[in-house]
Structure formats: C-alpha cells, structure tokens
Amino acid sequence: MEKKQELKTDNSMANSAFSDEIPGSLSLPSIFDMPCDQSDHQKGLSLGFMDMLSIPADYNPSLFDLFSTPTMMPQPQVQPQQQQQQQPLPSPASTVPESSEVVNTPATPNSSSISSSSNEGQTKAGGGEEDQDQEKTKKQLKPKKKNQKRQREPRFAFMTKSEVDHLDDGYRWRKYGQKAVKNSPYPRSYYRCTTAGCGVKKRVERSCDDSSIVVTTYEGQHKHPCPVTPRGSIGIATEAAGFSTFASPFVVPHPQYQQQQHPYIYSLQPRLNVSTSTTNLNHAFPSFVQDQRRFGTSSATFLRDHGLLQDIVPSQTRKDQFKEEE
DNA sequence: CGCTTTTGACCAGCGC
DNA sequence: GCGCTGGTCAAAAGCG
C-alpha cells in the first residue's frame, strides 16, 4: 500500500512544483487559478472554485470567502422543477452569493449512477451466435438495471493542496476504479467505503492546472461511526489535518436546507454563527469535519484567530492570499 | 489467505 | 443513431 502510495506521490511530484513547499504540508489553492472542467460543470458537478468564477467581478471576497468557498462544494439535490419551485434563494448572478450553494445549482438533473446488480431484463440485440455467447457471459457478469433512474447521492467536494492523492479521512476506502480525465493528464480514482452497508463513495482527482491540488468529492452518507479516532488522524500535520483546516471550519448547515431534510446541503455563511442543528449530519462528513463541528466554529473567531490554519499553512502562503485579495 | 489495487470492458447519460 | 465521457464491475494481480 505504502509502496503504491509512494509511486503515486512520485508521479504527482514529478508534475508539480514542490520545490518551495514542505512535503506533506498544505497551502491554500488560489481559487482563481483553478481549471474549469466544462463537462462536470454542465452536469451540475461543479466545484466550488468554478462557481467562484461566476460571481460578480466586483465581488471582493473576504478572507473567509477565499478559503471557504472554493474548498467546500455543496451539491444541492434538487430536481429541475423543484429548483424553480423551491428556490427562494436570490439570483446568483445578481447578487453576491451569501451562500455558495446558490451558484452550485446543477444545470441538469442529478441523473443517475448507482448501478445495480439486479438481473432485470438486461438484453441487447446481439449479433451472431458467437457474439451471443459472449454477450451472454457479459450479461451475466454485469447485469444492470434499466428503466430505473439511478439516484445520485448528494455530493460535496473540496480541494486540498497535497502531494498525496488519497487523503486519509479516517474512514477505510477501497478503490474500485480509475479513469482518465478529459483534458487532464491525471486520472480520477474512485473509492468506496469498505464498511458493510455503507455506500459512501469518493472521487479523487488532481487539478490539471495545478497538480499539487487534489479535488476530493464525497458522495453519500456514512451510516457508521468513523473507524479511526478523528484526533488520531489529525494529530500529525498530514493531509487529514489539511482537510480539517480547509473545509470544516466553514461548514455551516443551511437552515433552509435543514428544513428540507437535505443532510448534505450546506451553506457557507461566513458572517453568521454556526447553526445548532446537526441532526442527520453526523456521518455525512469525514470524521475530521465532524470533529470540527463538534467543537463549533465561528467565522468571527476564525478571522481573528486562524485556528488550525495558522498552525498548518505556512504564514507566507497566507500572506500571499492576503495580497491576492488586495 | 484475505484484502486491496489494477485494468479492461461495459453501461448509462448526454450532446450533436 | 452515434460517439463521447463518466461511472461501475469484476477478474486478475499484488501485497502483507
């Protein structure tokens, strides 16, 4: 495992500029340098940083916004018709988004993709007899449901600057696929939670523009406690710590979506205090995120004291962020 | 031996 | 209908 990890790391290292970075350390990505995978964007799988590109040009994001918006990606699970009916949120184009999930509204329905192992009539007009045999075998191997729209679990994603692709978030994952990404030299890896009955998945890919940035997309909700003690995995300044730094301090359940029973819908509200209700959320996020929620965070506090961030992110990096702001 | 990763093939959805 | 792409499956290989 470690061997393979090293190989991967080497690969990524070869394609990135780490010369001025401490291995294993994390720094904040520049959200405006982020690439925009159009296909993903069109499918409503947009990432936070992409959405930043659509905000008004005169929007001067606060430090909080710079950190939070690009790193956490709420994935509203709203049907197209429902979007119109249930979206009293202000138009993202006209106003500075108070919550980033506004601009994350999918452009298309969240179609499908949980495959099934059912044997339901999966037939294909086969060619010759030889082909029929082959097809038979294939059909037996990969029976899938048709006529049943797969429901996509809510997703959220965040970016971290790390040389390691697969970030240790405390849960155990099994890789079940890897695909080449269009317009990117880096493959996308697919992982599934190994805990029985837990169907949480995650995708890990590297930014094609900045190979040091890893985009992790979680899909689903853990139905079990984290097998690894959160603090245990965060104790050392690893990528997990970076996760915590990047995402969790800013994750605020949006009251509106809480009411709608959308456990995954979060809003990034830098100037509002953290909400109190975390019902059904406890297993939605990686352990380190939960951990942060337990402690409770407030952006006001964060602005005064960067918390973990100032411990982990090199001060120079943070200064650079400030400069970019100016 | 059990678990994980790799990898080619397959399927579904979408755009043209 | 066709091609492209994302996502998934599952056999084989790898690893401890």
Tab-separated table of C-alpha atoms (C1' of nucleotides) in Angstrom:
chain	number	residue	atom	x	y	z
A	1	MET	CA	0.000	0.000	0.000
A	2	GLU	CA	2.557	2.454	1.084
A	3	LYS	CA	4.677	1.457	-1.815
A	4	LYS	CA	1.930	2.251	-4.193
A	5	GLN	CA	1.205	5.449	-2.452
A	6	GLU	CA	4.763	6.410	-2.923
A	7	LEU	CA	4.572	5.682	-6.571
A	8	LYS	CA	1.561	7.813	-6.915
A	9	THR	CA	3.173	10.506	-4.957
A	10	ASP	CA	6.225	10.364	-7.092
A	11	ASN	CA	4.095	10.686	-10.107
A	12	SER	CA	2.354	13.722	-8.821
A	13	MET	CA	5.522	15.190	-7.544
A	14	ALA	CA	7.036	14.891	-10.932
A	15	ASN	CA	4.311	17.020	-12.329
A	16	SER	CA	4.176	19.659	-9.749
A	17	ALA	CA	6.272	22.381	-8.354
A	18	PHE	CA	7.007	21.425	-4.823
A	19	SER	CA	10.365	22.975	-4.696
A	20	ASP	CA	9.262	25.653	-2.322
A	21	GLU	CA	6.965	23.548	-0.293
A	22	ILE	CA	7.493	21.333	2.619
A	23	PRO	CA	6.494	17.808	1.767
A	24	GLY	CA	3.288	16.921	3.457
A	25	SER	CA	2.465	20.481	4.170
A	26	LEU	CA	-0.548	22.205	2.857
A	27	SER	CA	-1.160	25.532	1.421
A	28	LEU	CA	-4.186	27.237	0.116
A	29	PRO	CA	-5.054	26.958	-3.502
A	30	SER	CA	-5.588	30.039	-5.459
A	31	ILE	CA	-9.155	29.690	-6.448
A	32	PHE	CA	-8.821	31.872	-9.452
A	33	ASP	CA	-6.220	29.624	-10.920
A	34	MET	CA	-8.474	26.684	-10.826
A	35	PRO	CA	-9.411	24.947	-14.021
A	36	CYS	CA	-12.949	24.570	-15.127
A	37	ASP	CA	-13.977	21.191	-16.324
A	38	GLN	CA	-16.810	22.137	-18.505
A	39	SER	CA	-18.340	18.753	-18.705
A	40	ASP	CA	-18.567	18.488	-14.994
A	41	HIS	CA	-19.860	21.945	-14.679
A	42	GLN	CA	-22.562	21.341	-17.171
A	43	LYS	CA	-23.648	18.284	-15.338
A	44	GLY	CA	-24.041	20.052	-12.106
A	45	LEU	CA	-20.946	18.604	-10.662
A	46	SER	CA	-19.336	21.924	-10.429
A	47	LEU	CA	-16.764	22.594	-7.866
A	48	GLY	CA	-16.666	25.449	-5.568
A	49	PHE	CA	-13.892	27.180	-7.327
A	50	MET	CA	-15.719	27.026	-10.577
A	51	ASP	CA	-18.595	28.778	-9.052
A	52	MET	CA	-16.335	31.465	-7.828
A	53	LEU	CA	-15.728	32.279	-11.421
A	54	SER	CA	-19.321	33.162	-11.896
A	55	ILE	CA	-19.606	35.657	-9.154
A	56	PRO	CA	-19.616	39.350	-9.918
A	57	ALA	CA	-16.285	40.776	-10.801
A	58	ASP	CA	-16.565	43.491	-8.227
A	59	TYR	CA	-17.120	40.969	-5.528
A	60	ASN	CA	-14.306	41.344	-3.131
A	61	PRO	CA	-14.244	38.195	-1.150
A	62	SER	CA	-13.217	38.247	2.400
A	63	LEU	CA	-10.517	36.065	3.676
A	64	PHE	CA	-13.158	33.691	4.809
A	65	ASP	CA	-14.751	33.538	1.436
A	66	LEU	CA	-11.472	32.908	-0.203
A	67	PHE	CA	-10.868	29.977	1.988
A	68	SER	CA	-14.266	28.541	2.314
A	69	THR	CA	-15.955	28.872	-0.967
A	70	PRO	CA	-13.501	27.029	-3.093
A	71	THR	CA	-12.876	24.291	-0.675
A	72	MET	CA	-16.335	23.054	0.081
A	73	MET	CA	-18.781	22.184	-2.554
A	74	PRO	CA	-22.375	21.673	-1.591
A	75	GLN	CA	-24.261	19.682	-4.152
A	76	PRO	CA	-27.894	20.577	-3.993
A	77	GLN	CA	-30.014	17.597	-4.683
A	78	VAL	CA	-32.899	19.344	-6.269
A	79	GLN	CA	-34.925	18.227	-9.201
A	80	PRO	CA	-35.110	20.668	-12.077
A	81	GLN	CA	-38.728	21.526	-11.478
A	82	GLN	CA	-38.196	21.725	-7.793
A	83	GLN	CA	-35.422	24.116	-8.386
A	84	GLN	CA	-37.799	26.666	-9.636
A	85	GLN	CA	-40.435	25.995	-7.100
A	86	GLN	CA	-38.330	25.596	-4.052
A	87	GLN	CA	-35.592	28.006	-4.654
A	88	PRO	CA	-36.406	31.242	-2.980
A	89	LEU	CA	-32.746	31.984	-2.954
A	90	PRO	CA	-31.586	35.130	-4.634
A	91	SER	CA	-30.279	35.025	-8.115
A	92	PRO	CA	-26.642	34.193	-8.012
A	93	ALA	CA	-25.850	36.355	-10.928
A	94	SER	CA	-27.314	39.462	-9.496
A	95	THR	CA	-26.011	39.434	-6.012
A	96	VAL	CA	-23.008	38.473	-4.099
A	97	PRO	CA	-23.784	34.995	-3.008
A	98	GLU	CA	-24.418	34.797	0.645
A	99	SER	CA	-24.166	31.099	0.360
A	100	SER	CA	-22.237	29.370	-2.253
A	101	GLU	CA	-24.736	26.631	-2.788
A	102	VAL	CA	-26.728	29.108	-4.743
A	103	VAL	CA	-24.264	29.078	-7.508
A	104	ASN	CA	-23.821	25.394	-7.284
A	105	THR	CA	-27.243	24.737	-8.572
A	106	PRO	CA	-26.975	21.913	-11.022
A	107	ALA	CA	-27.589	22.758	-14.595
A	108	THR	CA	-29.098	19.411	-15.246
A	109	PRO	CA	-30.992	16.900	-13.207
A	110	ASN	CA	-28.902	14.830	-10.935
A	111	SER	CA	-29.100	11.851	-13.025
A	112	SER	CA	-28.298	8.519	-12.079
A	113	SER	CA	-25.436	6.398	-11.472
A	114	ILE	CA	-25.735	3.950	-8.748
A	115	SER	CA	-25.504	0.760	-10.595
A	116	SER	CA	-27.444	-2.235	-9.597
A	117	SER	CA	-26.741	-5.902	-9.570
A	118	SER	CA	-30.236	-6.899	-10.422
A	119	ASN	CA	-30.797	-9.353	-13.246
A	120	GLU	CA	-33.682	-7.388	-14.551
A	121	GLY	CA	-34.153	-7.787	-18.271
A	122	GLN	CA	-30.870	-6.657	-19.484
A	123	THR	CA	-30.845	-7.632	-23.090
A	124	LYS	CA	-29.146	-6.307	-26.057
A	125	ALA	CA	-29.789	-7.186	-29.625
A	126	GLY	CA	-26.810	-9.453	-30.043
A	127	GLY	CA	-25.132	-10.093	-33.343
A	128	GLY	CA	-24.159	-13.594	-34.429
A	129	GLU	CA	-24.207	-16.755	-32.385
A	130	GLU	CA	-20.653	-16.286	-31.255
A	131	ASP	CA	-21.468	-12.846	-30.161
A	132	GLN	CA	-24.498	-14.121	-28.377
A	133	ASP	CA	-22.393	-16.364	-26.238
A	134	GLN	CA	-20.067	-13.567	-25.441
A	135	GLU	CA	-22.886	-11.270	-24.719
A	136	LYS	CA	-24.452	-13.858	-22.507
A	137	THR	CA	-21.330	-14.060	-20.467
A	138	LYS	CA	-21.070	-10.348	-20.259
A	139	LYS	CA	-24.664	-10.034	-19.296
A	140	GLN	CA	-24.188	-12.471	-16.520
A	141	LEU	CA	-21.174	-10.655	-15.366
A	142	LYS	CA	-22.634	-7.241	-15.467
A	143	PRO	CA	-26.346	-7.313	-15.109
A	144	LYS	CA	-27.649	-3.852	-14.606
A	145	LYS	CA	-30.974	-2.306	-14.158
A	146	LYS	CA	-32.598	-0.439	-16.893
A	147	ASN	CA	-35.572	1.784	-16.841
A	148	GLN	CA	-34.701	2.792	-13.381
A	149	LYS	CA	-33.121	6.117	-12.979
A	150	ARG	CA	-30.307	5.845	-10.617
A	151	GLN	CA	-30.394	8.367	-7.918
A	152	ARG	CA	-27.275	10.315	-7.294
A	153	GLU	CA	-26.382	10.836	-3.716
A	154	PRO	CA	-25.700	14.362	-2.670
A	155	ARG	CA	-22.139	15.286	-3.085
A	156	PHE	CA	-19.721	17.753	-1.834
A	157	ALA	CA	-16.173	18.330	-2.753
A	158	PHE	CA	-13.250	20.234	-1.603
A	159	MET	CA	-9.766	20.872	-2.721
A	160	THR	CA	-6.624	20.401	-0.833
A	161	LYS	CA	-3.096	21.063	-1.691
A	162	SER	CA	-1.381	17.817	-1.098
A	163	GLU	CA	1.109	15.594	-2.752
A	164	VAL	CA	-0.908	12.586	-1.731
A	165	ASP	CA	-3.865	11.704	-3.867
A	166	HIS	CA	-5.875	9.682	-1.463
A	167	LEU	CA	-6.343	11.674	1.674
A	168	ASP	CA	-6.758	9.840	4.904
A	169	ASP	CA	-10.012	10.996	6.392
A	170	GLY	CA	-10.361	8.307	8.984
A	171	TYR	CA	-12.589	6.027	7.011
A	172	ARG	CA	-11.490	2.974	5.149
A	173	TRP	CA	-11.797	3.133	1.410
A	174	ARG	CA	-11.421	0.653	-1.332
A	175	LYS	CA	-10.508	1.717	-4.775
A	176	TYR	CA	-12.833	0.335	-7.375
A	177	GLY	CA	-11.943	2.238	-10.458
A	178	GLN	CA	-9.754	4.691	-12.154
A	179	LYS	CA	-10.442	6.678	-15.239
A	180	ALA	CA	-8.542	9.068	-17.343
A	181	VAL	CA	-9.934	12.538	-17.105
A	182	LYS	CA	-10.588	14.517	-20.185
A	183	ASN	CA	-8.213	17.415	-20.628
A	184	SER	CA	-6.186	16.271	-17.724
A	185	PRO	CA	-3.059	14.190	-17.547
A	186	TYR	CA	-4.117	12.914	-14.172
A	187	PRO	CA	-6.515	10.049	-13.684
A	188	ARG	CA	-9.546	10.132	-11.457
A	189	SER	CA	-9.785	7.460	-8.828
A	190	TYR	CA	-12.983	6.053	-7.440
A	191	TYR	CA	-13.208	4.826	-3.888
A	192	ARG	CA	-15.949	3.202	-1.874
A	193	CYS	CA	-16.245	2.923	1.851
A	194	THR	CA	-15.346	-0.604	2.817
A	195	THR	CA	-17.733	-0.762	5.732
A	196	ALA	CA	-20.552	-3.165	5.013
A	197	GLY	CA	-23.757	-1.429	4.154
A	198	CYS	CA	-22.134	1.912	3.743
A	199	GLY	CA	-22.306	3.070	0.209
A	200	VAL	CA	-20.363	6.231	0.512
A	201	LYS	CA	-18.099	6.902	-2.390
A	202	LYS	CA	-15.497	9.378	-3.144
A	203	ARG	CA	-13.657	10.534	-6.174
A	204	VAL	CA	-10.172	11.805	-6.096
A	205	GLU	CA	-8.532	13.667	-8.871
A	206	ARG	CA	-5.782	16.109	-9.340
A	207	SER	CA	-6.216	19.501	-10.821
A	208	CYS	CA	-4.840	19.514	-14.306
A	209	ASP	CA	-3.596	23.067	-13.952
A	210	ASP	CA	-2.099	22.734	-10.559
A	211	SER	CA	-1.030	19.214	-9.964
A	212	SER	CA	-0.462	19.917	-6.315
A	213	ILE	CA	-4.152	20.358	-5.775
A	214	VAL	CA	-6.293	17.361	-5.077
A	215	VAL	CA	-10.015	17.546	-5.610
A	216	THR	CA	-11.918	15.131	-3.438
A	217	THR	CA	-15.603	14.574	-3.996
A	218	TYR	CA	-17.663	12.710	-1.450
A	219	GLU	CA	-20.931	11.116	-2.376
A	220	GLY	CA	-23.292	9.653	0.141
A	221	GLN	CA	-23.554	9.463	3.828
A	222	HIS	CA	-21.678	7.247	6.204
A	223	LYS	CA	-24.032	5.076	8.222
A	224	HIS	CA	-21.465	4.097	10.742
A	225	PRO	CA	-19.040	5.724	13.069
A	226	CYS	CA	-15.628	6.568	11.872
A	227	PRO	CA	-13.328	3.597	12.429
A	228	VAL	CA	-10.453	5.881	13.254
A	229	THR	CA	-10.446	8.390	16.035
A	230	PRO	CA	-10.613	11.787	14.406
A	231	ARG	CA	-7.976	13.357	16.529
A	232	GLY	CA	-5.805	10.392	15.915
A	233	SER	CA	-5.744	11.016	12.253
A	234	ILE	CA	-5.398	14.718	12.553
A	235	GLY	CA	-2.788	14.751	15.215
A	236	ILE	CA	0.026	14.848	12.778
A	237	ALA	CA	0.226	17.539	10.204
A	238	THR	CA	-0.878	15.366	7.376
A	239	GLU	CA	-3.286	15.808	4.608
A	240	ALA	CA	-6.045	14.993	7.015
A	241	ALA	CA	-5.142	17.998	9.010
A	242	GLY	CA	-5.275	19.971	5.861
A	243	PHE	CA	-8.735	18.728	5.237
A	244	SER	CA	-9.805	19.860	8.566
A	245	THR	CA	-8.280	23.209	8.065
A	246	PHE	CA	-9.755	23.761	4.700
A	247	ALA	CA	-13.224	22.541	4.994
A	248	SER	CA	-14.595	22.090	8.382
A	249	PRO	CA	-14.339	25.500	9.942
A	250	PHE	CA	-16.609	26.871	7.297
A	251	VAL	CA	-19.201	24.225	7.003
A	252	VAL	CA	-22.482	25.534	8.148
A	253	PRO	CA	-25.710	23.697	7.628
A	254	HIS	CA	-28.044	25.992	5.844
A	255	PRO	CA	-31.243	26.378	7.825
A	256	GLN	CA	-33.308	26.352	4.722
A	257	TYR	CA	-31.966	23.042	3.596
A	258	GLN	CA	-32.065	21.597	7.035
A	259	GLN	CA	-35.751	22.087	6.993
A	260	GLN	CA	-35.919	20.340	3.696
A	261	GLN	CA	-34.127	17.351	5.114
A	262	HIS	CA	-31.112	17.708	2.929
A	263	PRO	CA	-28.396	16.433	5.121
A	264	TYR	CA	-25.747	17.352	2.641
A	265	ILE	CA	-26.734	20.816	1.767
A	266	TYR	CA	-24.528	23.311	3.376
A	267	SER	CA	-24.156	26.938	3.057
A	268	LEU	CA	-21.053	28.863	3.634
A	269	GLN	CA	-22.034	31.748	5.750
A	270	PRO	CA	-19.003	33.491	6.993
A	271	ARG	CA	-20.753	36.144	8.955
A	272	LEU	CA	-23.407	34.084	10.555
A	273	ASN	CA	-22.882	31.990	13.537
A	274	VAL	CA	-22.801	28.288	13.225
A	275	SER	CA	-26.175	26.736	13.429
A	276	THR	CA	-27.078	24.420	16.179
A	277	SER	CA	-28.783	21.609	14.430
A	278	THR	CA	-26.614	18.879	13.106
A	279	THR	CA	-29.253	16.230	13.009
A	280	ASN	CA	-28.503	13.579	10.455
A	281	LEU	CA	-25.251	15.204	9.705
A	282	ASN	CA	-23.005	13.331	11.979
A	283	HIS	CA	-21.973	10.780	9.473
A	284	ALA	CA	-22.265	12.863	6.438
A	285	PHE	CA	-18.780	14.194	6.614
A	286	PRO	CA	-15.443	12.705	7.179
A	287	SER	CA	-14.540	12.402	10.766
A	288	PHE	CA	-12.338	15.407	10.832
A	289	VAL	CA	-15.169	17.542	9.637
A	290	GLN	CA	-17.460	16.166	12.256
A	291	ASP	CA	-14.827	16.810	14.743
A	292	GLN	CA	-14.702	20.420	13.837
A	293	ARG	CA	-18.425	20.703	14.022
A	294	ARG	CA	-18.380	19.281	17.471
A	295	PHE	CA	-16.073	21.961	18.583
A	296	GLY	CA	-18.171	24.528	16.952
A	297	THR	CA	-16.640	27.280	14.969
A	298	SER	CA	-17.428	30.806	14.252
A	299	SER	CA	-16.073	32.764	11.440
A	300	ALA	CA	-15.587	35.755	13.636
A	301	THR	CA	-13.281	33.731	15.731
A	302	PHE	CA	-11.625	32.437	12.680
A	303	LEU	CA	-10.898	35.848	11.349
A	304	ARG	CA	-9.155	36.783	14.492
A	305	ASP	CA	-7.509	33.511	15.004
A	306	HIS	CA	-6.979	31.258	12.066
A	307	GLY	CA	-7.024	28.267	14.298
A	308	LEU	CA	-5.512	25.201	12.762
A	309	LEU	CA	-4.905	27.087	9.638
A	310	GLN	CA	-2.222	29.213	11.084
A	311	ASP	CA	-0.590	26.170	12.500
A	312	ILE	CA	-0.511	24.269	9.301
A	313	VAL	CA	-0.490	26.651	6.420
A	314	PRO	CA	2.790	28.422	6.086
A	315	SER	CA	2.468	32.026	7.044
A	316	GLN	CA	3.914	33.046	3.743
A	317	THR	CA	1.106	31.326	1.969
A	318	ARG	CA	-1.455	33.133	3.988
A	319	LYS	CA	0.246	36.408	3.309
A	320	ASP	CA	0.092	35.669	-0.344
A	321	GLN	CA	-3.585	35.111	-0.056
A	322	PHE	CA	-3.988	38.475	1.532
A	323	LYS	CA	-2.016	40.056	-1.233
A	324	GLU	CA	-4.211	38.458	-3.837
A	325	GLU	CA	-7.145	39.896	-2.044
A	326	GLU	CA	-5.734	43.338	-2.432
B	1	DC	C1'	-5.296	-16.206	2.829
B	2	DG	C1'	-7.699	-12.111	2.822
B	3	DC	C1'	-7.823	-7.684	1.361
B	4	DT	C1'	-6.675	-4.063	-1.955
B	5	DT	C1'	-5.352	-2.318	-6.381
B	6	DT	C1'	-5.152	-2.544	-11.301
B	7	DT	C1'	-7.267	-2.582	-15.536
B	8	DG	C1'	-10.120	-3.576	-19.494
B	9	DA	C1'	-14.783	-3.843	-20.551
B	10	DC	C1'	-19.327	-2.478	-20.086
B	11	DC	C1'	-23.352	0.601	-19.265
B	12	DA	C1'	-25.911	4.983	-18.895
B	13	DG	C1'	-26.483	9.617	-19.924
B	14	DC	C1'	-25.874	13.359	-22.802
B	15	DG	C1'	-24.975	16.220	-26.868
B	16	DC	C1'	-24.859	16.507	-31.686
C	1	DG	C1'	-28.290	6.794	-34.077
C	2	DC	C1'	-23.678	7.612	-32.931
C	3	DG	C1'	-19.845	8.974	-30.346
C	4	DC	C1'	-18.019	10.643	-26.168
C	5	DT	C1'	-17.478	10.563	-21.314
C	6	DG	C1'	-18.306	9.424	-16.504
C	7	DG	C1'	-19.085	5.788	-13.569
C	8	DT	C1'	-19.009	0.900	-12.331
C	9	DC	C1'	-17.971	-4.009	-12.497
C	10	DA	C1'	-15.179	-7.905	-11.719
C	11	DA	C1'	-11.244	-10.920	-12.829
C	12	DA	C1'	-6.538	-10.942	-12.168
C	13	DA	C1'	-2.587	-9.448	-9.924
C	14	DG	C1'	-0.270	-7.605	-5.985
C	15	DC	C1'	0.741	-7.238	-1.217
C	16	DG	C1'	1.392	-8.070	3.753
